[in-house]
Structure formats: C-alpha cells, structure tokens
JSON list of C-alpha atoms in Angstrom, two decimals:
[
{"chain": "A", "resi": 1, "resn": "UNK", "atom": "CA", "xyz": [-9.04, -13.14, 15.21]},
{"chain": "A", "resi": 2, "resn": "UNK", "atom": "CA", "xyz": [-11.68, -15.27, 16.77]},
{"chain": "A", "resi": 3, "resn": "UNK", "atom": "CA", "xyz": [-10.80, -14.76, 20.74]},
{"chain": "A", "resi": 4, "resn": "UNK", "atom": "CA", "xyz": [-11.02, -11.49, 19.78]},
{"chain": "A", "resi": 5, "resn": "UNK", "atom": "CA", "xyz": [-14.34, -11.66, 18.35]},
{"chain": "A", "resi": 6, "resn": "UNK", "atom": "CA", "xyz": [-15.31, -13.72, 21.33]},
{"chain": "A", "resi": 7, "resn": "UNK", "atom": "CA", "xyz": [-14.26, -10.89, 23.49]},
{"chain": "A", "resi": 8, "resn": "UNK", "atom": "CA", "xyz": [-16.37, -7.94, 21.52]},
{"chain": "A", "resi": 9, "resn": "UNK", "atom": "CA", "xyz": [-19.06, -10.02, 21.74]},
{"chain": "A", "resi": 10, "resn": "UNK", "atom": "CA", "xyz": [-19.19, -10.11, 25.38]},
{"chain": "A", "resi": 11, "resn": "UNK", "atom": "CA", "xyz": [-18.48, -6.70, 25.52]},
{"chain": "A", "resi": 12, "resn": "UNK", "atom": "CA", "xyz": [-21.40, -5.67, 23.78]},
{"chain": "A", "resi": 13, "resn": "UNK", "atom": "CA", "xyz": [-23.53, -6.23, 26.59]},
{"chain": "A", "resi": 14, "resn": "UNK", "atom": "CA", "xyz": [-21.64, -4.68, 29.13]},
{"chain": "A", "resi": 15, "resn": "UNK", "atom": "CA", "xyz": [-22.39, -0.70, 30.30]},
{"chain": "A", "resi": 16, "resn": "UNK", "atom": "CA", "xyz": [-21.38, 1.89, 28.24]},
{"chain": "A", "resi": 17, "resn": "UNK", "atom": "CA", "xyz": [-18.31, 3.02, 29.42]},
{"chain": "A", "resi": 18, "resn": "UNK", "atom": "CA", "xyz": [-16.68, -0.35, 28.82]},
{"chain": "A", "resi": 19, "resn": "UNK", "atom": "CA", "xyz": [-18.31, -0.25, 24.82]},
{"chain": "A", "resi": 20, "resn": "UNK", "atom": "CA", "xyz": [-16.74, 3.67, 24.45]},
{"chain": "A", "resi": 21, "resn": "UNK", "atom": "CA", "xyz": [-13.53, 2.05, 26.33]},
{"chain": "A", "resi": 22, "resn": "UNK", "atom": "CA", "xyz": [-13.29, -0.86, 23.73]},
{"chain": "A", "resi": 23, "resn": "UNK", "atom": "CA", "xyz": [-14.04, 1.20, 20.78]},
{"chain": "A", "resi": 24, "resn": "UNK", "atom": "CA", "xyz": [-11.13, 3.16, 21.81]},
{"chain": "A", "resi": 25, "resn": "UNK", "atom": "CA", "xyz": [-9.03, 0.68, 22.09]},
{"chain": "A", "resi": 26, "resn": "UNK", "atom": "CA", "xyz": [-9.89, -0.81, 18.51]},
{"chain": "A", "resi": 27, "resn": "UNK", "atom": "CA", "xyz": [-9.31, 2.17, 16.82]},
{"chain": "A", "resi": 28, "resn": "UNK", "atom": "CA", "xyz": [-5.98, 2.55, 18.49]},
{"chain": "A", "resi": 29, "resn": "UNK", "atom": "CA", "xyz": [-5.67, -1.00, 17.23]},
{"chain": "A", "resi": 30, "resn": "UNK", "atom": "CA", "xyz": [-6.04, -0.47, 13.40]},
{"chain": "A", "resi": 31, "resn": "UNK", "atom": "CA", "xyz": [-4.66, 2.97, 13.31]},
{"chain": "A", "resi": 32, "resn": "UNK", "atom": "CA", "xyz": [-1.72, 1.10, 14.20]},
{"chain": "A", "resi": 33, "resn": "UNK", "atom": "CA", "xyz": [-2.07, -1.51, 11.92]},
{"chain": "A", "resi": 34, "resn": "UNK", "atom": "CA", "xyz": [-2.45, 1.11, 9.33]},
{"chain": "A", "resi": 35, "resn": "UNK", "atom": "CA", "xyz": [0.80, 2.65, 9.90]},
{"chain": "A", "resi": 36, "resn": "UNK", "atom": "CA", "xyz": [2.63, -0.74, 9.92]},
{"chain": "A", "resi": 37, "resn": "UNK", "atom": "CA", "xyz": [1.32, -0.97, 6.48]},
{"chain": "A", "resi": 38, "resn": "UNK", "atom": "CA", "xyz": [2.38, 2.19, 5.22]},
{"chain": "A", "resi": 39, "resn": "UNK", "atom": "CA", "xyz": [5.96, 1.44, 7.08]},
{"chain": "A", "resi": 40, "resn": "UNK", "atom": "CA", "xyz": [6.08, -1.65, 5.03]},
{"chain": "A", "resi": 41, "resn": "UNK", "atom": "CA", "xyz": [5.76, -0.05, 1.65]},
{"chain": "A", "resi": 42, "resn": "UNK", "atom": "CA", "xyz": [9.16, 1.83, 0.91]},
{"chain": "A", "resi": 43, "resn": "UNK", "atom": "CA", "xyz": [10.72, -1.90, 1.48]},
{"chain": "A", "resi": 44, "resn": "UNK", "atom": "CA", "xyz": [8.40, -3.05, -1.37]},
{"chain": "A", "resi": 45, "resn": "UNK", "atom": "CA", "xyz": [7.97, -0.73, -3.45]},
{"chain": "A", "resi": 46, "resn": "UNK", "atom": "CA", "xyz": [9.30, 1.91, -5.48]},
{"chain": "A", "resi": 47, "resn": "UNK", "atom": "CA", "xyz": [7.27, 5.35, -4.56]},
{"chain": "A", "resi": 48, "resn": "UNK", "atom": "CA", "xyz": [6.66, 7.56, -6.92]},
{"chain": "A", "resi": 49, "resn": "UNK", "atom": "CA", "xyz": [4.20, 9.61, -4.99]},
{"chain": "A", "resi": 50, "resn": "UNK", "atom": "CA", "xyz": [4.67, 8.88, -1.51]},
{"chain": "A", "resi": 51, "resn": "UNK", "atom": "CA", "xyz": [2.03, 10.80, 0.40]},
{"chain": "A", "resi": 52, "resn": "UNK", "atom": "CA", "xyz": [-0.60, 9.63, -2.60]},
{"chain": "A", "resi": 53, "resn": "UNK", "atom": "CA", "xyz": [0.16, 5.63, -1.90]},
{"chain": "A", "resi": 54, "resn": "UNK", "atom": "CA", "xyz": [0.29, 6.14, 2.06]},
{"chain": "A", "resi": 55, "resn": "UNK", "atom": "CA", "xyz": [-2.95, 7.55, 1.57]},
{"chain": "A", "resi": 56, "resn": "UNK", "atom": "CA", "xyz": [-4.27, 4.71, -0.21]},
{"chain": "A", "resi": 57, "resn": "UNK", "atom": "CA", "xyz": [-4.30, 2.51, 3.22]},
{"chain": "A", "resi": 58, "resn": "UNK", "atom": "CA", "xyz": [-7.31, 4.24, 4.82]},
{"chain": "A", "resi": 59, "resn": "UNK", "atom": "CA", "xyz": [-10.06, 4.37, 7.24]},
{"chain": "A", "resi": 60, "resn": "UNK", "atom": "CA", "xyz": [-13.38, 5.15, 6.04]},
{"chain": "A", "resi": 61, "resn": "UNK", "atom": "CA", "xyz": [-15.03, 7.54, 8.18]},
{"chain": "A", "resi": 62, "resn": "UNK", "atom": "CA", "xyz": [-18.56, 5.62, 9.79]},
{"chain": "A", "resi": 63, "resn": "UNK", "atom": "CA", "xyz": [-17.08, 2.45, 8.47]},
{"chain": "A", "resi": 64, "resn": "UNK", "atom": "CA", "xyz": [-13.87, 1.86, 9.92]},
{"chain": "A", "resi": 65, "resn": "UNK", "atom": "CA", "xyz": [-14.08, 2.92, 12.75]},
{"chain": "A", "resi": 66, "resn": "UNK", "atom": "CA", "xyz": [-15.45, 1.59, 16.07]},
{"chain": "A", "resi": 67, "resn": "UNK", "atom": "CA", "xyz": [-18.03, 3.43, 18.50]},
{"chain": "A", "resi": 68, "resn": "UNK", "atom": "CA", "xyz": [-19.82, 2.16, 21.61]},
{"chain": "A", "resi": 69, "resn": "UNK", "atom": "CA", "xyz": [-22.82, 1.10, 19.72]},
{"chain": "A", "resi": 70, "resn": "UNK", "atom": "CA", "xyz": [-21.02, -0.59, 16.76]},
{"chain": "A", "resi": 71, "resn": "UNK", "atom": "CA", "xyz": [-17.55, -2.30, 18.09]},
{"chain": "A", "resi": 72, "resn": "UNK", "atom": "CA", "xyz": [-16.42, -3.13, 14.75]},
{"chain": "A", "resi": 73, "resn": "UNK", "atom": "CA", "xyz": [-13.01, -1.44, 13.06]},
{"chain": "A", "resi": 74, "resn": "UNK", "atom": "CA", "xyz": [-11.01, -1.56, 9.89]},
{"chain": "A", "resi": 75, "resn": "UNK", "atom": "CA", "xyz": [-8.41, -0.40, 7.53]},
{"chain": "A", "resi": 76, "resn": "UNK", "atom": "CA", "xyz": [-8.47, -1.25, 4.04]},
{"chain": "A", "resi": 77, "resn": "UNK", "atom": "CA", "xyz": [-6.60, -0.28, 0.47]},
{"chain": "A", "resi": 78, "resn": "UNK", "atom": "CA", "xyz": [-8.97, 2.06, -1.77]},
{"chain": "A", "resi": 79, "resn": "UNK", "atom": "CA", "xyz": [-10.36, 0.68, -4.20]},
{"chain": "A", "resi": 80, "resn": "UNK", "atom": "CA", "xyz": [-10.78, 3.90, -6.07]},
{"chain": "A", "resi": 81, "resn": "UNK", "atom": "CA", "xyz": [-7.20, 4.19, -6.09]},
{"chain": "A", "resi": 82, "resn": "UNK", "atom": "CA", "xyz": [-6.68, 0.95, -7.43]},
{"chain": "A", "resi": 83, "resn": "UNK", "atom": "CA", "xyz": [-2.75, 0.71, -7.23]},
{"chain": "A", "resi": 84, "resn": "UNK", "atom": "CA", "xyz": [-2.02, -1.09, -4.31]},
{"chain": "A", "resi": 85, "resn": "UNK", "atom": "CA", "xyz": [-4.34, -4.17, -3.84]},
{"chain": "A", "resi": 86, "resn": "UNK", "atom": "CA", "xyz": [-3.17, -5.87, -7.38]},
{"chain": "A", "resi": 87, "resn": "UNK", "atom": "CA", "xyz": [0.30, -6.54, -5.06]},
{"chain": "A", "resi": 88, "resn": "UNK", "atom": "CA", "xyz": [-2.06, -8.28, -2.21]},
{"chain": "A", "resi": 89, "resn": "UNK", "atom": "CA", "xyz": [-2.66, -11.62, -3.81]},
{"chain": "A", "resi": 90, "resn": "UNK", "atom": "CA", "xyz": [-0.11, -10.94, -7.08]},
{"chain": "A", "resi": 91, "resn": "UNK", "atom": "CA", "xyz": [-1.19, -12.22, -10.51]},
{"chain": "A", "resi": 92, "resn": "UNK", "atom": "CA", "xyz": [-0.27, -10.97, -14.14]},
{"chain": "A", "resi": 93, "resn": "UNK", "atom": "CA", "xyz": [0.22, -7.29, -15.93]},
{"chain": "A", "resi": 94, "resn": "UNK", "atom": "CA", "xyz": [-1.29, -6.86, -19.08]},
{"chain": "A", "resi": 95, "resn": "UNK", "atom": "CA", "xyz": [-1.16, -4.18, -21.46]},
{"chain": "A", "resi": 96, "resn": "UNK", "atom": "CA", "xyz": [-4.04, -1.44, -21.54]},
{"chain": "A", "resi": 97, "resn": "UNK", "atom": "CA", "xyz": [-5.01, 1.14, -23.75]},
{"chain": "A", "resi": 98, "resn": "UNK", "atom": "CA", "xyz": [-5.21, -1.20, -26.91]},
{"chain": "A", "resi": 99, "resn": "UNK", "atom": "CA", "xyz": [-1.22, -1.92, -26.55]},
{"chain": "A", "resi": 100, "resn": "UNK", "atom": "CA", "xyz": [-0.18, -5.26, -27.23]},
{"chain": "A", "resi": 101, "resn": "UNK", "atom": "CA", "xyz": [3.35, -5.10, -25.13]},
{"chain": "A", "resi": 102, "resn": "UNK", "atom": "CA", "xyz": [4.68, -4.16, -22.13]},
{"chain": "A", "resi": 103, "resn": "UNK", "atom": "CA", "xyz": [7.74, -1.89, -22.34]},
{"chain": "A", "resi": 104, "resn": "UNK", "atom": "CA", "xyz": [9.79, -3.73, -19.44]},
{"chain": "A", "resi": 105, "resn": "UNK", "atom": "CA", "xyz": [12.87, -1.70, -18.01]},
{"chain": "A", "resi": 106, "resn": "UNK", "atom": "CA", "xyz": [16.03, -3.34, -18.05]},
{"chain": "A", "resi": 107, "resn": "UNK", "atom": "CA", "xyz": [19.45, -1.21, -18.37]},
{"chain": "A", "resi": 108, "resn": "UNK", "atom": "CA", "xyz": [17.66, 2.44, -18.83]},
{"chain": "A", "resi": 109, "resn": "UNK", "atom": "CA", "xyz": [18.59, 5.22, -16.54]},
{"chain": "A", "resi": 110, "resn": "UNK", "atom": "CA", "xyz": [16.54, 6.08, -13.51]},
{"chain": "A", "resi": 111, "resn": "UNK", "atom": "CA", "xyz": [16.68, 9.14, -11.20]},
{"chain": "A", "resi": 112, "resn": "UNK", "atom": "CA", "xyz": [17.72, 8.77, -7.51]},
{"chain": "A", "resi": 113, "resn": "UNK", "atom": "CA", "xyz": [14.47, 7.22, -6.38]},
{"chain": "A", "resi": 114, "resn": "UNK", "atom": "CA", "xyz": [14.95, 4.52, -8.97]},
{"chain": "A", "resi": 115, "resn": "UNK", "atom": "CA", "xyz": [12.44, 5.51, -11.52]},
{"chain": "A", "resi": 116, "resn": "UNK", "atom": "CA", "xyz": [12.28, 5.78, -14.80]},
{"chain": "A", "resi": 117, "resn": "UNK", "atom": "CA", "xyz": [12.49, 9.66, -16.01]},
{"chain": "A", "resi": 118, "resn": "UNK", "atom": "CA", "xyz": [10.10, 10.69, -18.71]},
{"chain": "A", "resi": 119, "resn": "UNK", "atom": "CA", "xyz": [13.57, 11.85, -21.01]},
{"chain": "A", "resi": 120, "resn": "UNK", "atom": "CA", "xyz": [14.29, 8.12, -20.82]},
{"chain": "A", "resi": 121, "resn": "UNK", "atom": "CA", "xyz": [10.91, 6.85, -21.70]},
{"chain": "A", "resi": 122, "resn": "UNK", "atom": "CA", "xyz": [10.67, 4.33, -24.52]},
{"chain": "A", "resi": 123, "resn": "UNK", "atom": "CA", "xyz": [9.09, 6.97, -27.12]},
{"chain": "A", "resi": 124, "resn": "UNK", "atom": "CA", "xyz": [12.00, 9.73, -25.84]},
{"chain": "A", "resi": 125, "resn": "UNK", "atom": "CA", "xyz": [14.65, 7.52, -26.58]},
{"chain": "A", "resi": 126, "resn": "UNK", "atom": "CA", "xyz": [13.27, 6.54, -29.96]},
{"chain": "A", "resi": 127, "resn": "UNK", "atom": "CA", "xyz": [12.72, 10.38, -30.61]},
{"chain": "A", "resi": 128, "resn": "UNK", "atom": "CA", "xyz": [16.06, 10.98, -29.56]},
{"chain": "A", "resi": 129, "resn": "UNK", "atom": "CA", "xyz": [17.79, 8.96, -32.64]},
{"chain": "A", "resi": 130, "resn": "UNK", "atom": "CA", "xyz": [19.87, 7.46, -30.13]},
{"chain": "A", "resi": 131, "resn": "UNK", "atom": "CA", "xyz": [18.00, 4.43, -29.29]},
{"chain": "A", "resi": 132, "resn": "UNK", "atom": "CA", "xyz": [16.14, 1.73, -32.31]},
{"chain": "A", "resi": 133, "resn": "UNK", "atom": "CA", "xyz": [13.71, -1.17, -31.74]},
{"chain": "A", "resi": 134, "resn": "UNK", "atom": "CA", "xyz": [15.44, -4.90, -32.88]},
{"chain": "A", "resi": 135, "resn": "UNK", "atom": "CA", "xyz": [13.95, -7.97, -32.19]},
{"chain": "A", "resi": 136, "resn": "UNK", "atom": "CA", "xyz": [11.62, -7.04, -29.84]},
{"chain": "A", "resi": 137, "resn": "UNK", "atom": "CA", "xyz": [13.93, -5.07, -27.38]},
{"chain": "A", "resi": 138, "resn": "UNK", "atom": "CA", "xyz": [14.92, -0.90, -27.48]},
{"chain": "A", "resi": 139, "resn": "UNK", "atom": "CA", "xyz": [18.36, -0.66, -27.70]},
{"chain": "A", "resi": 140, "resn": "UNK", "atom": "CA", "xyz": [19.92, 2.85, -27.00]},
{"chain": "A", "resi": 141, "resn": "UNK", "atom": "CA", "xyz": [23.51, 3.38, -28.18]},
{"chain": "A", "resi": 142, "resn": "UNK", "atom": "CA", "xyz": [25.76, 4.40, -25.54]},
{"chain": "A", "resi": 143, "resn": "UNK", "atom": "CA", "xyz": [29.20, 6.43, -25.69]},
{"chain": "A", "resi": 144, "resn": "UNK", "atom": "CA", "xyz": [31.78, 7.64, -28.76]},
{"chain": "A", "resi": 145, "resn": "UNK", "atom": "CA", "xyz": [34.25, 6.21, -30.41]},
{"chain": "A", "resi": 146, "resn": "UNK", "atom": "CA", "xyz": [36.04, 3.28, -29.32]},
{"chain": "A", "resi": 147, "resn": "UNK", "atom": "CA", "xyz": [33.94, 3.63, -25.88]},
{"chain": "A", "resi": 148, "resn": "UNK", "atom": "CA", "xyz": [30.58, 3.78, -28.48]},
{"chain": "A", "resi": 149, "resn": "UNK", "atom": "CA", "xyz": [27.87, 0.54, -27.40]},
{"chain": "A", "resi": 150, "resn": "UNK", "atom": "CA", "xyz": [24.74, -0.90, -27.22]},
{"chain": "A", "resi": 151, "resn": "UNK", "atom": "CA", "xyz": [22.84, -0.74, -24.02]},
{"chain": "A", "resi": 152, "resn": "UNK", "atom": "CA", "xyz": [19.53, -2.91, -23.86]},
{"chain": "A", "resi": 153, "resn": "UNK", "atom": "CA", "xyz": [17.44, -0.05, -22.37]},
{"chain": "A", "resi": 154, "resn": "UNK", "atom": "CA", "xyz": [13.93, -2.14, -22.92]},
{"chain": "A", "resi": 155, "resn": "UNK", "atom": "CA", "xyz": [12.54, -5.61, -23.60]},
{"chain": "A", "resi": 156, "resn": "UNK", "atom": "CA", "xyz": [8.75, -6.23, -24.66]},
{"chain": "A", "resi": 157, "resn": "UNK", "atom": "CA", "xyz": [6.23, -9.04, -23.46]},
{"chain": "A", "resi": 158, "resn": "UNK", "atom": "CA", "xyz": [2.48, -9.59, -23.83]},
{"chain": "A", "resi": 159, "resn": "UNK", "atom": "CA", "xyz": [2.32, -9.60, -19.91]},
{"chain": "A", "resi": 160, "resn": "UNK", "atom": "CA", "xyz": [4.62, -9.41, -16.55]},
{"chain": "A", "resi": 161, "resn": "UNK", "atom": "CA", "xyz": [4.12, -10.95, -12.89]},
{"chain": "A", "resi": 162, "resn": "UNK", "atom": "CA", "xyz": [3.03, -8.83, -10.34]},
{"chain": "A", "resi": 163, "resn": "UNK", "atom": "CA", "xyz": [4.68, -10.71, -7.14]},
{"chain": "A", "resi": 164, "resn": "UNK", "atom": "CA", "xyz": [2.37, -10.29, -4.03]},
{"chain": "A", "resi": 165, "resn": "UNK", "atom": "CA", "xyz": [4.34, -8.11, -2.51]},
{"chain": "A", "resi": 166, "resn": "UNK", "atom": "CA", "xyz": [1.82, -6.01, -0.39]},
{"chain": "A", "resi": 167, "resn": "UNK", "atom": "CA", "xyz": [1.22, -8.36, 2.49]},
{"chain": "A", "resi": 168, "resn": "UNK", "atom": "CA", "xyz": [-1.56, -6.25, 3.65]},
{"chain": "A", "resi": 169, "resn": "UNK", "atom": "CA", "xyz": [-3.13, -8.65, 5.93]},
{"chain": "A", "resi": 170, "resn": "UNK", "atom": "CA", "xyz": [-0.65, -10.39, 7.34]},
{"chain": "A", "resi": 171, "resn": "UNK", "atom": "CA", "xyz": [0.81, -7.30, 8.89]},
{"chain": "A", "resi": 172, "resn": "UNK", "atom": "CA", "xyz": [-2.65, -5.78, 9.93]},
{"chain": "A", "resi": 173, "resn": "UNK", "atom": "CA", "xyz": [-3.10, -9.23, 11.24]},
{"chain": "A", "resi": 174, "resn": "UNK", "atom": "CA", "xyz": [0.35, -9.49, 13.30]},
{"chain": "A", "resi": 175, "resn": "UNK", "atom": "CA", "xyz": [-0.54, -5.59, 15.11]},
{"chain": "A", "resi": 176, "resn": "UNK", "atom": "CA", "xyz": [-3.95, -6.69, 15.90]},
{"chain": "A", "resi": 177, "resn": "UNK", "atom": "CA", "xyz": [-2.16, -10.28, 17.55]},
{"chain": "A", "resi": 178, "resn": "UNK", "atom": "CA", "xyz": [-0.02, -8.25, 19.28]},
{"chain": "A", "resi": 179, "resn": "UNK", "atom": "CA", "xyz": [-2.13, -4.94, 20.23]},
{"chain": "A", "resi": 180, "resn": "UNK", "atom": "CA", "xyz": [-5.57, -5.25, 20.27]},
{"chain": "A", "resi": 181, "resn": "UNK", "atom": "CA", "xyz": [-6.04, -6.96, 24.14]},
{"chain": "A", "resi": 182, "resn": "UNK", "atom": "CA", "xyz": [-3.63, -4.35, 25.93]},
{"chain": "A", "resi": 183, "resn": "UNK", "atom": "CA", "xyz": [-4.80, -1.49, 23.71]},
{"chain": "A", "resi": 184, "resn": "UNK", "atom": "CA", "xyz": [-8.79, -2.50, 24.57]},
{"chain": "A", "resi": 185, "resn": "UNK", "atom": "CA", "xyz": [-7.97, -3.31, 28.02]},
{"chain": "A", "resi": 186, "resn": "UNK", "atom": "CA", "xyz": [-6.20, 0.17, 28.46]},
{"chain": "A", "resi": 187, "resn": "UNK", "atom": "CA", "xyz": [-8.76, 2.23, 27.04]},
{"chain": "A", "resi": 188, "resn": "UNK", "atom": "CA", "xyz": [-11.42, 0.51, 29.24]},
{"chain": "A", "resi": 189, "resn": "UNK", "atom": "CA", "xyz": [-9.51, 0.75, 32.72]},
{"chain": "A", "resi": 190, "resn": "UNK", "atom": "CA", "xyz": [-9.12, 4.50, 32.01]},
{"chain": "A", "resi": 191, "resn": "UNK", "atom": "CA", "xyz": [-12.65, 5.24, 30.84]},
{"chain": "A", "resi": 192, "resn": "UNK", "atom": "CA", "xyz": [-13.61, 3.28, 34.11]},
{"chain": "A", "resi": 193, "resn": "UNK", "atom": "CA", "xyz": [-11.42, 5.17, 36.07]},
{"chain": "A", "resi": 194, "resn": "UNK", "atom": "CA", "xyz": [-10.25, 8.73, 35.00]},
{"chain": "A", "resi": 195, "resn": "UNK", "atom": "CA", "xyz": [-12.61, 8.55, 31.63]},
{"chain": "A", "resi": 196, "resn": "UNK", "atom": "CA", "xyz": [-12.03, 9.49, 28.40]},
{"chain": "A", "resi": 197, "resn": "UNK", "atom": "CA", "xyz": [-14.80, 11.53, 27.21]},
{"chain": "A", "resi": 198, "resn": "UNK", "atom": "CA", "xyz": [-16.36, 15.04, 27.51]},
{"chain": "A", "resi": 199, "resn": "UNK", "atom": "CA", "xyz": [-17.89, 15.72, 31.06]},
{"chain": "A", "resi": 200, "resn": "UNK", "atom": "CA", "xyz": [-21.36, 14.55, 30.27]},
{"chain": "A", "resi": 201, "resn": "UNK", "atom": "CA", "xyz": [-19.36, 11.06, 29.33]},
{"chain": "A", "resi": 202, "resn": "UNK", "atom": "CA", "xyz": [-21.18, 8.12, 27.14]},
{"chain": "A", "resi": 203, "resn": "UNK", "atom": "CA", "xyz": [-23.38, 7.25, 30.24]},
{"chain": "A", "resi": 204, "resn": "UNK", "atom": "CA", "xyz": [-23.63, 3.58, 31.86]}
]
C-alpha cells in the first residue's frame, strides 16, 4: 500500500514512542489480516484438519512482526507446509509418487465434512469386490436385485485444475485498506498519552 509506506517512512524518524505506537498498530493490522484469511478458508475449502491449515497462515516470530526499530509486518502461508499456497495463483495437479493418474471423486460416499473416507478409497473399493475399473473410471455396484446398479464412484486423468481459490492477498490487502491508519493512529495516541509499555517505556 504505498501511502502507507509513505507514512512508515516518516514515522521512522519520529521519537520512540510514536515507532513502539506504530509497530503496535501494524501488528494489530496483520494479525487481523491473518484471521480474515483463516475466516475465508471453510468457504473454500474442504478441511480435513482444521487447526493444522489455520495454522498454516502464520507470523514468523522476528520476521513478521513490527518493533520500534524495524516498522515492517507480515503474514504469510508456510512454505513448509506446502498445502495452501498452490490455491493462491491456481495451476495444474499432477500425479506423484510415480502414478500416472489421478483418482478424481465423482459419485463415492463422503462423511459429513464431505470427504472421502479411507473404506471408500479407490484401492478399498476394489478390495471390496464390489467396485471394478472399465474404461478408465471405478465403478462400484450399488444395491440388490431389481434396485442392483452401477455408481461411477471414480474417473482417472493425467492431471486436474487447481482453481485459485485462496485469495490470500487480496483479503490481507482489503484489512490492511481498511485497518492499518486507525489501528496505527490508535496505538500511537495511547502510547503518547496513557502508554502502552512497561514503566521504564521505549524512551523518546
């Protein structure tokens, strides 16, 4: 945001309480933006492990996060836990793990959260003698008697889209439009009034 920028750049030269004030406000700033993100997610995505994925949208410590002597702040996906930031900018699934195909769900039965269970997995249905593989699809076969059909359970491709469904930045980048002056403003009036730190304060 480049009035922002602007702004942090002026404030670097100001007394000390104002920096500590600022850096206050900016971490305010992308803590919020990092729970937008995480609020966004369930409307995206389908979580397996909920408290794993919301912990993927971080802030690394003495990176991330502002002080009076370095006014700079973040919030970013981990990269070690590289699930997320393939949905940023979308692109293609391929197979791994010297697989040629991609087993891709279509009629198979899912638990309450919408995932596939592991008794419903391609090679459990195949081990069950209830399902077969024809023409490139698993078929499962469904019912008894006159009721007795085929459900397509799976169909395989060399490769899937991955839509860009994240929209990391653009939410980070609406909070910090919206947040960043009154939060950084705030944090400064009060340091310059009541003050925010211990009683031997950041000093001026």
């Amino acid at each position: 945001v480049t009035g922002l920028q602007e702004c942090l750049a002026d404030l670097a030269n100001l007394p000390s309480k104002v920096r500590f004030g600022a850096s206050v406000g900016m971490n305010r700033t992308l803590s919020d933006a990092q729970d937008a993100i995480r609020a966004t997610l369930p409307g995206h995505f389908t979580l397996r492990r909920a408290a794993f994925i919301n912990n993927t949208i971080y802030r690394k410590p003495g990176e991330d996060w502002a002080t009076k002597n370095r006014l700079v702040a973040g919030v970013r996906v981990d990269d070690t836990r590289n699930v997320l930031a393939k949905f940023e900018t979308g692109g293609e699934k391929v197979p791994t793990g010297g697989r040629k195909f991609l087993a891709i769900p279509i009629d198979v039965k899912t638990n309450k959260f919408d995932i596939v269970t592991s008794a419903n997995s391609v090679k459990a249905l195949l081990a069950s003698g209830k399902a077969f593989i024809a023409n490139g699809k698993v078929w499962q076969i469904i019912g008894r008697g006159k009721h007795r059909h085929l459900q397509l359970d799976y169909v395989f491709k060399p490769a899937t889209a991955l839509p860009a469904d994240l929209h990391f930045v653009e939410t980070a980048r609406g909070v910090i439009d919206t947040r960043a002056v009154p939060n950084i403003e705030g944090a400064i009036t009060v340091e310059l009034t009541t003050g925010l730190t211990s009683s031997n304060g950041p000093g001026v």
